[in-house]
């Protein structure tokens, strides 16, 4: 895999739950981190007075595989459109910048299901360890499916 300085990712999936049910879970950044990362992260917590109802709101977690601290914030949220944007607040593990947006959309002819989208842009540090960055990108590539699987188990 060739790592580019700007790495853009887009993943989507169909979730077997209605949009309001999905949104009630994924609007909480700590729940998203727990669902998509499981045992790969530790010490997931709100930081600097952050909370699910506050925007912007900072949260931190540690990557288990290299003990790297990740500091992010919920930078924006649109309750009507069921979208939320996150960004990195500090460089971490070879990633100088990170912006991501999740969206939960209704499926017009199947109101009991949702369309879940996750778009991301990473800015990779010039001196990044290629193996570490590849590991992070591989983890991210599976995360939309983790959201889908979480609701399938309900």
mmCIF file of C-alpha atoms in Angstrom:
data_model
loop_
_atom_site.group_PDB
_atom_site.id
_atom_site.type_symbol
_atom_site.label_atom_id
_atom_site.label_comp_id
_atom_site.label_asym_id
_atom_site.label_seq_id
_atom_site.Cartn_x
_atom_site.Cartn_y
_atom_site.Cartn_z
ATOM 1 C CA UNK A 1 0.000 0.000 0.000
ATOM 2 C CA UNK A 2 1.330 3.438 -0.898
ATOM 3 C CA UNK A 3 0.576 6.000 1.781
ATOM 4 C CA UNK A 4 -0.229 9.437 0.401
ATOM 5 C CA UNK A 5 0.181 12.614 2.443
ATOM 6 C CA UNK A 6 -3.596 13.216 2.170
ATOM 7 C CA UNK A 7 -5.556 10.011 2.555
ATOM 8 C CA UNK A 8 -9.313 10.142 1.937
ATOM 9 C CA UNK A 9 -11.647 7.319 2.907
ATOM 10 C CA UNK A 10 -15.369 6.750 2.413
ATOM 11 C CA UNK A 11 -17.318 3.803 3.783
ATOM 12 C CA UNK A 12 -21.033 3.131 3.921
ATOM 13 C CA UNK A 13 -23.338 0.343 4.943
ATOM 14 C CA UNK A 14 -26.972 -0.518 5.509
ATOM 15 C CA UNK A 15 -27.895 -0.806 9.184
ATOM 16 C CA UNK A 16 -30.782 -2.960 10.391
ATOM 17 C CA UNK A 17 -32.259 -0.266 12.636
ATOM 18 C CA UNK A 18 -34.277 2.880 12.008
ATOM 19 C CA UNK A 19 -32.393 6.189 11.684
ATOM 20 C CA UNK A 20 -33.479 7.567 15.072
ATOM 21 C CA UNK A 21 -32.266 4.444 16.861
ATOM 22 C CA UNK A 22 -28.904 4.518 15.063
ATOM 23 C CA UNK A 23 -28.480 8.255 15.594
ATOM 24 C CA UNK A 24 -29.232 7.958 19.328
ATOM 25 C CA UNK A 25 -26.141 5.749 19.614
ATOM 26 C CA UNK A 26 -23.680 7.179 17.070
ATOM 27 C CA UNK A 27 -24.098 10.828 18.100
ATOM 28 C CA UNK A 28 -22.153 9.829 21.250
ATOM 29 C CA UNK A 29 -18.482 9.792 20.224
ATOM 30 C CA UNK A 30 -17.476 7.563 23.146
ATOM 31 C CA UNK A 31 -20.009 4.920 22.104
ATOM 32 C CA UNK A 32 -18.737 5.061 18.514
ATOM 33 C CA UNK A 33 -15.133 4.580 19.667
ATOM 34 C CA UNK A 34 -16.163 1.633 21.866
ATOM 35 C CA UNK A 35 -18.215 -0.014 19.095
ATOM 36 C CA UNK A 36 -15.676 0.359 16.294
ATOM 37 C CA UNK A 37 -12.484 -0.168 18.275
ATOM 38 C CA UNK A 38 -13.383 -2.623 21.035
ATOM 39 C CA UNK A 39 -10.250 -3.958 22.720
ATOM 40 C CA UNK A 40 -7.977 -1.988 20.346
ATOM 41 C CA UNK A 41 -8.426 1.128 22.507
ATOM 42 C CA UNK A 42 -8.383 1.912 26.207
ATOM 43 C CA UNK A 43 -9.046 4.878 28.482
ATOM 44 C CA UNK A 44 -11.872 6.267 26.318
ATOM 45 C CA UNK A 45 -13.169 9.403 28.062
ATOM 46 C CA UNK A 46 -14.440 12.933 27.674
ATOM 47 C CA UNK A 47 -11.716 15.526 28.304
ATOM 48 C CA UNK A 48 -11.653 19.199 29.288
ATOM 49 C CA UNK A 49 -15.321 19.265 30.263
ATOM 50 C CA UNK A 50 -16.494 17.443 27.147
ATOM 51 C CA UNK A 51 -19.869 15.723 27.122
ATOM 52 C CA UNK A 52 -22.206 14.138 24.599
ATOM 53 C CA UNK A 53 -24.550 17.158 24.635
ATOM 54 C CA UNK A 54 -21.764 19.757 24.234
ATOM 55 C CA UNK A 55 -20.350 20.822 20.836
ATOM 56 C CA UNK A 56 -17.469 21.296 20.460
ATOM 57 C CA UNK A 57 -16.529 18.580 22.886
ATOM 58 C CA UNK A 58 -13.136 16.962 23.388
ATOM 59 C CA UNK A 59 -12.535 13.261 23.995
ATOM 60 C CA UNK A 60 -9.412 11.117 24.285
ATOM 61 C CA UNK A 61 -8.502 7.459 23.913
ATOM 62 C CA UNK A 62 -5.339 5.385 23.740
ATOM 63 C CA UNK A 63 -4.494 2.937 20.950
ATOM 64 C CA UNK A 64 -3.517 -0.341 22.606
ATOM 65 C CA UNK A 65 -1.165 -1.563 19.857
ATOM 66 C CA UNK A 66 1.298 1.317 20.344
ATOM 67 C CA UNK A 67 0.025 3.180 23.449
ATOM 68 C CA UNK A 68 -0.588 6.263 21.277
ATOM 69 C CA UNK A 69 -2.842 8.942 22.752
ATOM 70 C CA UNK A 70 -5.544 10.173 20.361
ATOM 71 C CA UNK A 71 -7.139 13.538 21.136
ATOM 72 C CA UNK A 72 -10.234 14.428 19.131
ATOM 73 C CA UNK A 73 -13.291 16.595 19.387
ATOM 74 C CA UNK A 74 -16.828 16.591 18.135
ATOM 75 C CA UNK A 75 -16.532 19.734 16.017
ATOM 76 C CA UNK A 76 -20.077 19.941 14.682
ATOM 77 C CA UNK A 77 -23.434 18.205 14.854
ATOM 78 C CA UNK A 78 -26.643 18.535 12.891
ATOM 79 C CA UNK A 79 -29.482 16.776 14.699
ATOM 80 C CA UNK A 80 -31.962 17.238 11.822
ATOM 81 C CA UNK A 81 -29.650 15.734 9.196
ATOM 82 C CA UNK A 82 -28.201 13.240 11.705
ATOM 83 C CA UNK A 83 -24.595 14.144 10.949
ATOM 84 C CA UNK A 84 -21.589 14.746 13.138
ATOM 85 C CA UNK A 85 -18.078 15.920 12.347
ATOM 86 C CA UNK A 86 -14.982 15.020 14.329
ATOM 87 C CA UNK A 87 -11.464 16.351 14.110
ATOM 88 C CA UNK A 88 -8.083 15.683 15.653
ATOM 89 C CA UNK A 89 -6.962 18.339 18.110
ATOM 90 C CA UNK A 90 -3.348 17.116 18.240
ATOM 91 C CA UNK A 91 -1.117 15.025 15.968
ATOM 92 C CA UNK A 92 -1.121 11.338 16.889
ATOM 93 C CA UNK A 93 0.677 8.209 15.713
ATOM 94 C CA UNK A 94 1.833 9.560 12.362
ATOM 95 C CA UNK A 95 -1.406 11.406 11.618
ATOM 96 C CA UNK A 96 -0.968 15.193 11.606
ATOM 97 C CA UNK A 97 -4.609 15.937 10.842
ATOM 98 C CA UNK A 98 -7.909 14.100 10.859
ATOM 99 C CA UNK A 99 -11.428 15.186 9.933
ATOM 100 C CA UNK A 100 -14.337 12.757 9.743
ATOM 101 C CA UNK A 101 -18.089 12.996 9.280
ATOM 102 C CA UNK A 102 -20.679 10.355 10.029
ATOM 103 C CA UNK A 103 -24.208 10.510 8.647
ATOM 104 C CA UNK A 104 -27.304 8.433 9.278
ATOM 105 C CA UNK A 105 -29.862 8.623 6.502
ATOM 106 C CA UNK A 106 -33.304 7.073 6.174
ATOM 107 C CA UNK A 107 -34.038 4.479 3.516
ATOM 108 C CA UNK A 108 -37.250 5.745 1.959
ATOM 109 C CA UNK A 109 -38.818 2.386 1.133
ATOM 110 C CA UNK A 110 -37.547 0.624 4.291
ATOM 111 C CA UNK A 111 -38.088 2.837 7.366
ATOM 112 C CA UNK A 112 -36.799 0.142 9.736
ATOM 113 C CA UNK A 113 -33.309 0.387 8.227
ATOM 114 C CA UNK A 114 -30.713 3.140 7.781
ATOM 115 C CA UNK A 115 -27.919 4.143 5.439
ATOM 116 C CA UNK A 116 -24.752 4.877 7.448
ATOM 117 C CA UNK A 117 -21.898 6.887 5.896
ATOM 118 C CA UNK A 118 -18.430 7.657 7.226
ATOM 119 C CA UNK A 119 -16.095 9.956 5.307
ATOM 120 C CA UNK A 120 -12.595 10.814 6.517
ATOM 121 C CA UNK A 121 -9.532 12.703 5.540
ATOM 122 C CA UNK A 122 -6.189 12.026 7.167
ATOM 123 C CA UNK A 123 -3.075 14.129 6.759
ATOM 124 C CA UNK A 124 -0.102 11.820 7.223
ATOM 125 C CA UNK A 125 3.101 13.150 8.823
ATOM 126 C CA UNK A 126 6.200 13.184 6.619
ATOM 127 C CA UNK A 127 8.093 11.094 9.184
ATOM 128 C CA UNK A 128 5.223 8.692 9.925
ATOM 129 C CA UNK A 129 5.969 5.026 10.508
ATOM 130 C CA UNK A 130 4.362 3.471 7.414
ATOM 131 C CA UNK A 131 3.469 0.263 9.261
ATOM 132 C CA UNK A 132 1.638 2.169 12.006
ATOM 133 C CA UNK A 133 -0.285 4.296 9.477
ATOM 134 C CA UNK A 134 -1.230 1.187 7.481
ATOM 135 C CA UNK A 135 -2.492 -0.448 10.687
ATOM 136 C CA UNK A 136 -4.647 2.601 11.495
ATOM 137 C CA UNK A 137 -6.066 2.782 7.950
ATOM 138 C CA UNK A 138 -6.829 -0.956 7.996
ATOM 139 C CA UNK A 139 -8.674 -0.524 11.319
ATOM 140 C CA UNK A 140 -10.691 2.394 9.926
ATOM 141 C CA UNK A 141 -11.632 0.433 6.804
ATOM 142 C CA UNK A 142 -13.601 -2.031 8.970
ATOM 143 C CA UNK A 143 -15.325 0.442 11.267
ATOM 144 C CA UNK A 144 -18.518 1.115 9.287
ATOM 145 C CA UNK A 145 -19.089 -2.637 9.268
ATOM 146 C CA UNK A 146 -18.638 -2.639 13.053
ATOM 147 C CA UNK A 147 -21.503 -0.139 13.337
ATOM 148 C CA UNK A 148 -23.643 -2.363 11.086
ATOM 149 C CA UNK A 149 -22.770 -5.462 13.120
ATOM 150 C CA UNK A 150 -23.500 -3.720 16.419
ATOM 151 C CA UNK A 151 -27.111 -3.069 15.391
ATOM 152 C CA UNK A 152 -27.501 -6.500 13.801
ATOM 153 C CA UNK A 153 -26.905 -8.042 17.248
ATOM 154 C CA UNK A 154 -29.722 -6.014 18.851
#
